[in-house]
Structure formats: C-alpha cells, structure tokens
mmCIF file of C-alpha atoms and ligand atoms in Angstrom:
data_model
loop_
_atom_site.group_PDB
_atom_site.id
_atom_site.type_symbol
_atom_site.label_atom_id
_atom_site.label_comp_id
_atom_site.label_asym_id
_atom_site.label_seq_id
_atom_site.Cartn_x
_atom_site.Cartn_y
_atom_site.Cartn_z
ATOM 1 C CA MET V 1022 -12.277 175.897 90.454
ATOM 2 C CA GLY V 1023 -10.339 179.310 90.639
ATOM 3 C CA GLN V 1024 -11.988 182.419 89.772
ATOM 4 C CA PRO V 1025 -10.809 185.140 87.444
ATOM 5 C CA GLY V 1026 -9.038 187.667 89.657
ATOM 6 C CA ALA V 1027 -8.154 185.444 92.316
ATOM 7 C CA LYS V 1028 -4.573 185.984 91.635
ATOM 8 C CA ASP V 1029 -2.313 182.877 91.672
ATOM 9 C CA THR V 1030 -4.959 180.984 93.701
ATOM 10 C CA GLY V 1031 -6.780 179.066 91.258
ATOM 11 C CA GLY V 1032 -6.358 175.572 89.618
ATOM 12 C CA TRP V 1033 -4.079 174.022 92.181
ATOM 13 C CA THR V 1034 -3.894 170.533 93.326
ATOM 14 C CA VAL V 1035 -1.951 169.720 96.603
ATOM 15 C CA ILE V 1036 0.088 166.648 95.840
ATOM 16 C CA LEU V 1037 2.187 166.588 99.067
ATOM 17 C CA ARG V 1038 1.391 168.136 102.635
ATOM 18 C CA ARG V 1039 3.671 167.861 105.558
ATOM 19 C CA ARG V 1040 2.871 169.617 108.894
ATOM 20 C CA ASN V 1041 4.920 169.057 112.157
ATOM 21 C CA THR V 1042 2.128 169.151 114.559
ATOM 22 C CA THR V 1043 1.696 167.454 117.936
ATOM 23 C CA ASP V 1044 -0.943 165.175 116.626
ATOM 24 C CA GLY V 1045 -2.030 163.331 113.826
ATOM 25 C CA LEU V 1046 1.289 162.734 112.155
ATOM 26 C CA VAL V 1047 1.192 160.553 109.215
ATOM 27 C CA ASP V 1048 3.711 157.833 108.526
ATOM 28 C CA PHE V 1049 5.389 158.582 105.359
ATOM 29 C CA ASN V 1050 7.891 155.513 105.727
ATOM 30 C CA ARG V 1051 5.508 153.513 103.028
ATOM 31 C CA THR V 1052 5.553 150.674 100.523
ATOM 32 C CA TRP V 1053 5.720 151.252 96.619
ATOM 33 C CA SER V 1054 2.126 150.253 96.638
ATOM 34 C CA GLU V 1055 1.099 153.068 98.949
ATOM 35 C CA TYR V 1056 3.076 155.697 97.259
ATOM 36 C CA ARG V 1057 1.440 154.628 94.082
ATOM 37 C CA THR V 1058 -2.043 155.087 95.243
ATOM 38 C CA GLY V 1059 -1.688 157.779 97.834
ATOM 39 C CA PHE V 1060 -2.229 157.996 101.545
ATOM 40 C CA GLY V 1061 -3.160 160.495 104.309
ATOM 41 C CA ASP V 1062 -5.813 162.925 104.534
ATOM 42 C CA PRO V 1063 -6.611 165.406 101.684
ATOM 43 C CA GLY V 1064 -8.939 167.681 103.888
ATOM 44 C CA GLU V 1065 -6.361 168.436 106.762
ATOM 45 C CA GLY V 1066 -3.167 167.194 108.205
ATOM 46 C CA GLU V 1067 -0.693 165.367 105.916
ATOM 47 C CA TRP V 1068 -1.035 163.786 102.682
ATOM 48 C CA TRP V 1069 0.492 162.172 99.402
ATOM 49 C CA PHE V 1070 -1.428 162.323 96.302
ATOM 50 C CA GLY V 1071 -0.271 159.129 94.611
ATOM 51 C CA LEU V 1072 2.204 158.410 91.843
ATOM 52 C CA SER V 1073 -0.234 156.943 89.306
ATOM 53 C CA TYR V 1074 -2.493 160.017 89.729
ATOM 54 C CA LEU V 1075 0.682 162.360 89.182
ATOM 55 C CA HIS V 1076 1.207 160.483 86.136
ATOM 56 C CA ALA V 1077 -2.295 160.391 84.944
ATOM 57 C CA LEU V 1078 -2.397 164.230 85.116
ATOM 58 C CA THR V 1079 0.889 165.335 83.999
ATOM 59 C CA TYR V 1080 1.354 163.061 80.840
ATOM 60 C CA ARG V 1081 -1.881 164.591 79.388
ATOM 61 C CA GLN V 1082 -0.858 168.256 79.392
ATOM 62 C CA PRO V 1083 1.815 170.410 80.687
ATOM 63 C CA TYR V 1084 1.759 171.057 84.486
ATOM 64 C CA GLU V 1085 3.860 173.400 86.820
ATOM 65 C CA VAL V 1086 4.716 172.484 90.388
ATOM 66 C CA ASP V 1087 4.909 175.053 93.307
ATOM 67 C CA LEU V 1088 6.756 174.381 96.522
ATOM 68 C CA LEU V 1089 6.476 176.218 99.949
ATOM 69 C CA LEU V 1090 9.266 175.052 102.547
ATOM 70 C CA ARG V 1091 9.336 176.194 106.028
ATOM 71 C CA ASP V 1092 12.752 175.848 107.949
ATOM 72 C CA ILE V 1093 12.605 175.263 111.675
ATOM 73 C CA GLU V 1094 14.412 178.603 112.153
ATOM 74 C CA LYS V 1095 14.916 180.494 108.882
ATOM 75 C CA GLY V 1096 11.441 181.039 107.745
ATOM 76 C CA THR V 1097 9.685 180.236 104.569
ATOM 77 C CA PHE V 1098 11.182 179.423 101.026
ATOM 78 C CA HIS V 1099 9.360 179.241 97.753
ATOM 79 C CA ALA V 1100 10.061 177.390 94.401
ATOM 80 C CA GLN V 1101 8.309 176.973 91.341
ATOM 81 C CA TYR V 1102 8.843 174.919 88.165
ATOM 82 C CA SER V 1103 7.179 175.756 85.012
ATOM 83 C CA SER V 1104 7.406 172.124 83.916
ATOM 84 C CA PHE V 1105 6.609 169.042 86.202
ATOM 85 C CA ARG V 1106 5.967 165.552 84.799
ATOM 86 C CA VAL V 1107 5.991 162.022 86.325
ATOM 87 C CA GLU V 1108 6.373 159.208 83.882
ATOM 88 C CA ASP V 1109 4.357 155.855 83.985
ATOM 89 C CA GLU V 1110 4.979 152.874 86.454
ATOM 90 C CA ALA V 1111 7.094 151.053 83.557
ATOM 91 C CA HIS V 1112 9.755 153.882 83.954
ATOM 92 C CA ASN V 1113 9.108 153.959 87.830
ATOM 93 C CA TYR V 1114 7.465 157.301 87.845
ATOM 94 C CA LYS V 1115 10.494 158.991 86.839
ATOM 95 C CA LEU V 1116 10.681 162.772 87.609
ATOM 96 C CA ILE V 1117 10.990 165.288 84.754
ATOM 97 C CA LEU V 1118 11.639 168.968 85.706
ATOM 98 C CA ALA V 1119 12.305 172.140 84.243
ATOM 99 C CA GLY V 1120 12.154 176.001 84.614
ATOM 100 C CA PHE V 1121 13.153 176.670 88.139
ATOM 101 C CA SER V 1122 12.272 179.979 89.888
ATOM 102 C CA GLY V 1123 12.007 181.118 93.663
ATOM 103 C CA ASN V 1124 14.114 182.466 96.440
ATOM 104 C CA LEU V 1125 16.143 179.326 96.995
ATOM 105 C CA THR V 1126 19.940 179.607 96.189
ATOM 106 C CA HIS V 1127 20.341 175.988 95.033
ATOM 107 C CA ASP V 1128 17.842 174.179 93.018
ATOM 108 C CA ALA V 1129 18.481 171.029 94.927
ATOM 109 C CA LEU V 1130 15.493 169.268 93.203
ATOM 110 C CA THR V 1131 16.707 169.428 89.467
ATOM 111 C CA SER V 1132 20.446 169.114 90.268
ATOM 112 C CA LYS V 1133 20.014 165.837 92.071
ATOM 113 C CA HIS V 1134 16.521 164.591 91.452
ATOM 114 C CA HIS V 1135 15.707 165.459 87.735
ATOM 115 C CA GLY V 1136 15.486 162.178 85.840
ATOM 116 C CA SER V 1137 15.451 159.973 88.793
ATOM 117 C CA PRO V 1138 12.943 157.111 89.164
ATOM 118 C CA PHE V 1139 10.974 156.989 92.502
ATOM 119 C CA SER V 1140 12.242 154.566 95.023
ATOM 120 C CA THR V 1141 10.676 153.068 98.331
ATOM 121 C CA TRP V 1142 12.296 151.083 100.984
ATOM 122 C CA ASP V 1143 10.701 147.929 99.351
ATOM 123 C CA LYS V 1144 11.624 148.988 95.762
ATOM 124 C CA ASP V 1145 14.945 150.308 95.091
ATOM 125 C CA ASN V 1146 15.398 151.987 92.039
ATOM 126 C CA ASP V 1147 18.086 154.529 93.258
ATOM 127 C CA SER V 1148 21.588 154.753 92.006
ATOM 128 C CA TRP V 1149 23.281 153.887 95.174
ATOM 129 C CA GLY V 1150 24.586 150.530 94.168
ATOM 130 C CA SER V 1151 25.538 149.100 97.535
ATOM 131 C CA GLY V 1152 22.727 150.416 99.490
ATOM 132 C CA ASN V 1153 18.897 151.597 99.681
ATOM 133 C CA CYS V 1154 18.257 155.362 99.982
ATOM 134 C CA GLY V 1155 14.547 154.534 101.022
ATOM 135 C CA LYS V 1156 15.686 152.417 103.960
ATOM 136 C CA SER V 1157 18.360 154.724 104.829
ATOM 137 C CA ASN V 1158 16.303 158.049 104.689
ATOM 138 C CA GLY V 1159 12.855 157.001 105.303
ATOM 139 C CA GLY V 1160 9.984 157.979 102.995
ATOM 140 C CA GLY V 1161 9.846 157.246 99.262
ATOM 141 C CA TRP V 1162 11.303 159.897 96.860
ATOM 142 C CA TRP V 1163 13.124 160.494 93.391
ATOM 143 C CA PHE V 1164 16.290 159.253 95.111
ATOM 144 C CA ASN V 1165 19.489 159.320 93.279
ATOM 145 C CA ASN V 1166 22.512 158.429 95.422
ATOM 146 C CA CYS V 1167 20.734 159.670 97.617
ATOM 147 C CA HIS V 1168 19.443 163.258 97.808
ATOM 148 C CA PHE V 1169 19.691 167.087 97.877
ATOM 149 C CA THR V 1170 16.240 167.201 99.074
ATOM 150 C CA THR V 1171 13.794 164.801 100.647
ATOM 151 C CA LEU V 1172 10.310 165.903 101.513
ATOM 152 C CA THR V 1173 8.841 162.795 102.757
ATOM 153 C CA ALA V 1174 11.482 161.841 105.209
ATOM 154 C CA PRO V 1175 10.928 162.152 109.128
ATOM 155 C CA PHE V 1176 10.606 165.349 110.779
ATOM 156 C CA PRO V 1177 13.671 166.612 112.692
ATOM 157 C CA THR V 1178 13.813 165.853 116.567
ATOM 158 C CA SER V 1179 16.584 168.330 116.956
ATOM 159 C CA ALA V 1180 18.152 171.425 115.389
ATOM 160 C CA ASP V 1181 20.924 168.985 113.751
ATOM 161 C CA ARG V 1182 21.085 169.907 110.399
ATOM 162 C CA ASN V 1183 22.836 166.932 109.181
ATOM 163 C CA ALA V 1184 20.555 164.321 110.563
ATOM 164 C CA ARG V 1185 18.528 162.490 107.889
ATOM 165 C CA THR V 1186 15.213 164.531 108.063
ATOM 166 C CA ILE V 1187 13.017 166.219 105.870
ATOM 167 C CA ARG V 1188 15.281 168.833 104.276
ATOM 168 C CA TRP V 1189 16.760 170.770 101.313
ATOM 169 C CA LEU V 1190 20.286 171.520 100.484
ATOM 170 C CA GLU V 1191 21.164 175.130 100.322
ATOM 171 C CA ASP V 1192 24.550 176.386 101.397
ATOM 172 C CA ASP V 1193 23.762 174.333 104.842
ATOM 173 C CA TRP V 1194 20.764 172.093 104.919
ATOM 174 C CA LEU V 1195 17.374 173.389 105.366
ATOM 175 C CA VAL V 1196 15.442 171.477 107.953
ATOM 176 C CA LEU V 1197 11.844 171.819 107.366
ATOM 177 C CA ASP V 1198 8.629 171.602 109.541
ATOM 178 C CA ASP V 1199 6.028 172.540 107.087
ATOM 179 C CA VAL V 1200 5.902 171.716 103.201
ATOM 180 C CA THR V 1201 3.306 172.044 100.574
ATOM 181 C CA LEU V 1202 3.687 170.814 96.934
ATOM 182 C CA LYS V 1203 0.947 171.715 94.525
ATOM 183 C CA ILE V 1204 0.555 171.428 90.772
ATOM 184 C CA ARG V 1205 -1.673 172.911 88.128
ATOM 185 C CA PRO V 1206 -1.944 172.780 84.265
ATOM 186 C CA PHE V 1207 0.551 175.217 82.813
ATOM 187 C CA ASN V 1208 -1.828 177.146 80.850
ATOM 188 C CA TYR V 1209 -4.391 177.571 83.694
ATOM 189 C CA ALA V 1210 -3.184 180.998 84.492
ATOM 190 C CA GLU V 1211 -3.558 182.129 80.874
ATOM 191 C CA ARG V 1212 -6.901 180.485 80.547
ATOM 192 C CA PHE V 1213 -8.225 182.110 83.577
ATOM 193 C CA ASN V 1214 -6.106 185.352 83.264
ATOM 194 C CA VAL V 1215 -4.910 184.742 86.679
ATOM 195 C CA HIS V 1216 -1.349 186.135 86.287
ATOM 196 C CA ASN V 1217 -2.419 189.313 84.813
ATOM 197 C CA SER V 1218 -5.502 190.191 86.896
ATOM 198 C CA GLY V 1219 -3.439 192.346 89.464
HETATM 199 CA CA1 CA C 2247 20.290 151.018 95.599
#
C-alpha cells in the first residue's frame, strides 16, 4: 500500500513490463490462453499481468492507467489515461479508454485501439479482414487493422523505425526498449491524498 505523502507512488499495479536487457528476455509471442492468465516474472524482468485479472479489477471500479515509454534514442515519454477498462472474455477483453494526458504528441492508443478486442496469433479478433495482426506483428494486443502502438511486439534489432517492433506512432515511430504500464483505482489519489500532498 502507498503511504499518504508519497506523491503519486502509491496504489499502482504493474500490468506490463518490457525491458530490453541482455538476458532473461521473455517471449511475448504467446497464445490467447497465456495472455488471459498472464506470464513472466512480476518481481523483476518482464511480465504481462493477464487479461482475466485486468477485467476483474477494472469492471468493479474506475481505474486509471499510466505508461512510461523509452525510445531507443529520444528518451522517455509519459502518458496517462484517467479511465481504463478491459471488458470480459465474452467481449474478447475489449479495451475502453478515456482522458489522455502526457508529453506524447499523438494519442496512438486511443485513436487506433480504443474499443478494439484483444487478439493473439491463435485468436484473430482484429479488423484486418484478410490477415492476422498477431501473426504479422508478434505479441498479443488490442489490434485494429493493425496498430498505432503495440507494446508486446519484439524488441528492435536495428534503428529501423519502420520495422514491426515494439513502438508508438508519433510524427515518426517511436521504437521502444523499456516500457511500464501500471494501473490503480481512479479515486486512490483522493482517498490517500496523494495528489495534494506536495
Ligand atoms: Ca483478421
């Protein structure tokens, strides 16, 4: 639990962690079943929290989500959504987002992925009629036809910003080597006076 006065540090649950380290890389090219239940190491290294748990948390009460994205050359970018919800499996864990803020120029996640169901290589729910975004990109995501950002894709092996890697569309593609997504109940900061504690 966070402590009152620990400004903006309390109450968060990390739901996705990517780190392009020299060892211990986690394979994110996983099945629907694995994305449902989660995989990786929550203590250190990389991990995916699991869609069933995301749904279980975010349907009960409003949640916010925070993203930290580090580009291979351009430094770190920050985004936050005041509303983040994942629907149930019957709706293929559809992503519902609102309330963007941050220092990114384009809200790639809302503009392409809000309202999209989740897809993996073995469960194609994307809107690309003749193809499979999960197979084409690697990783599972709320693919549309296909993405303006995908944070479970493979890490870059070069500085080619057009390769199908872990990235976010700004004016040019940001190509990422370090990503953290975390969520907490929207009213957490008010309850624990986090935002106003200076
Ligand atoms: Ca498809």
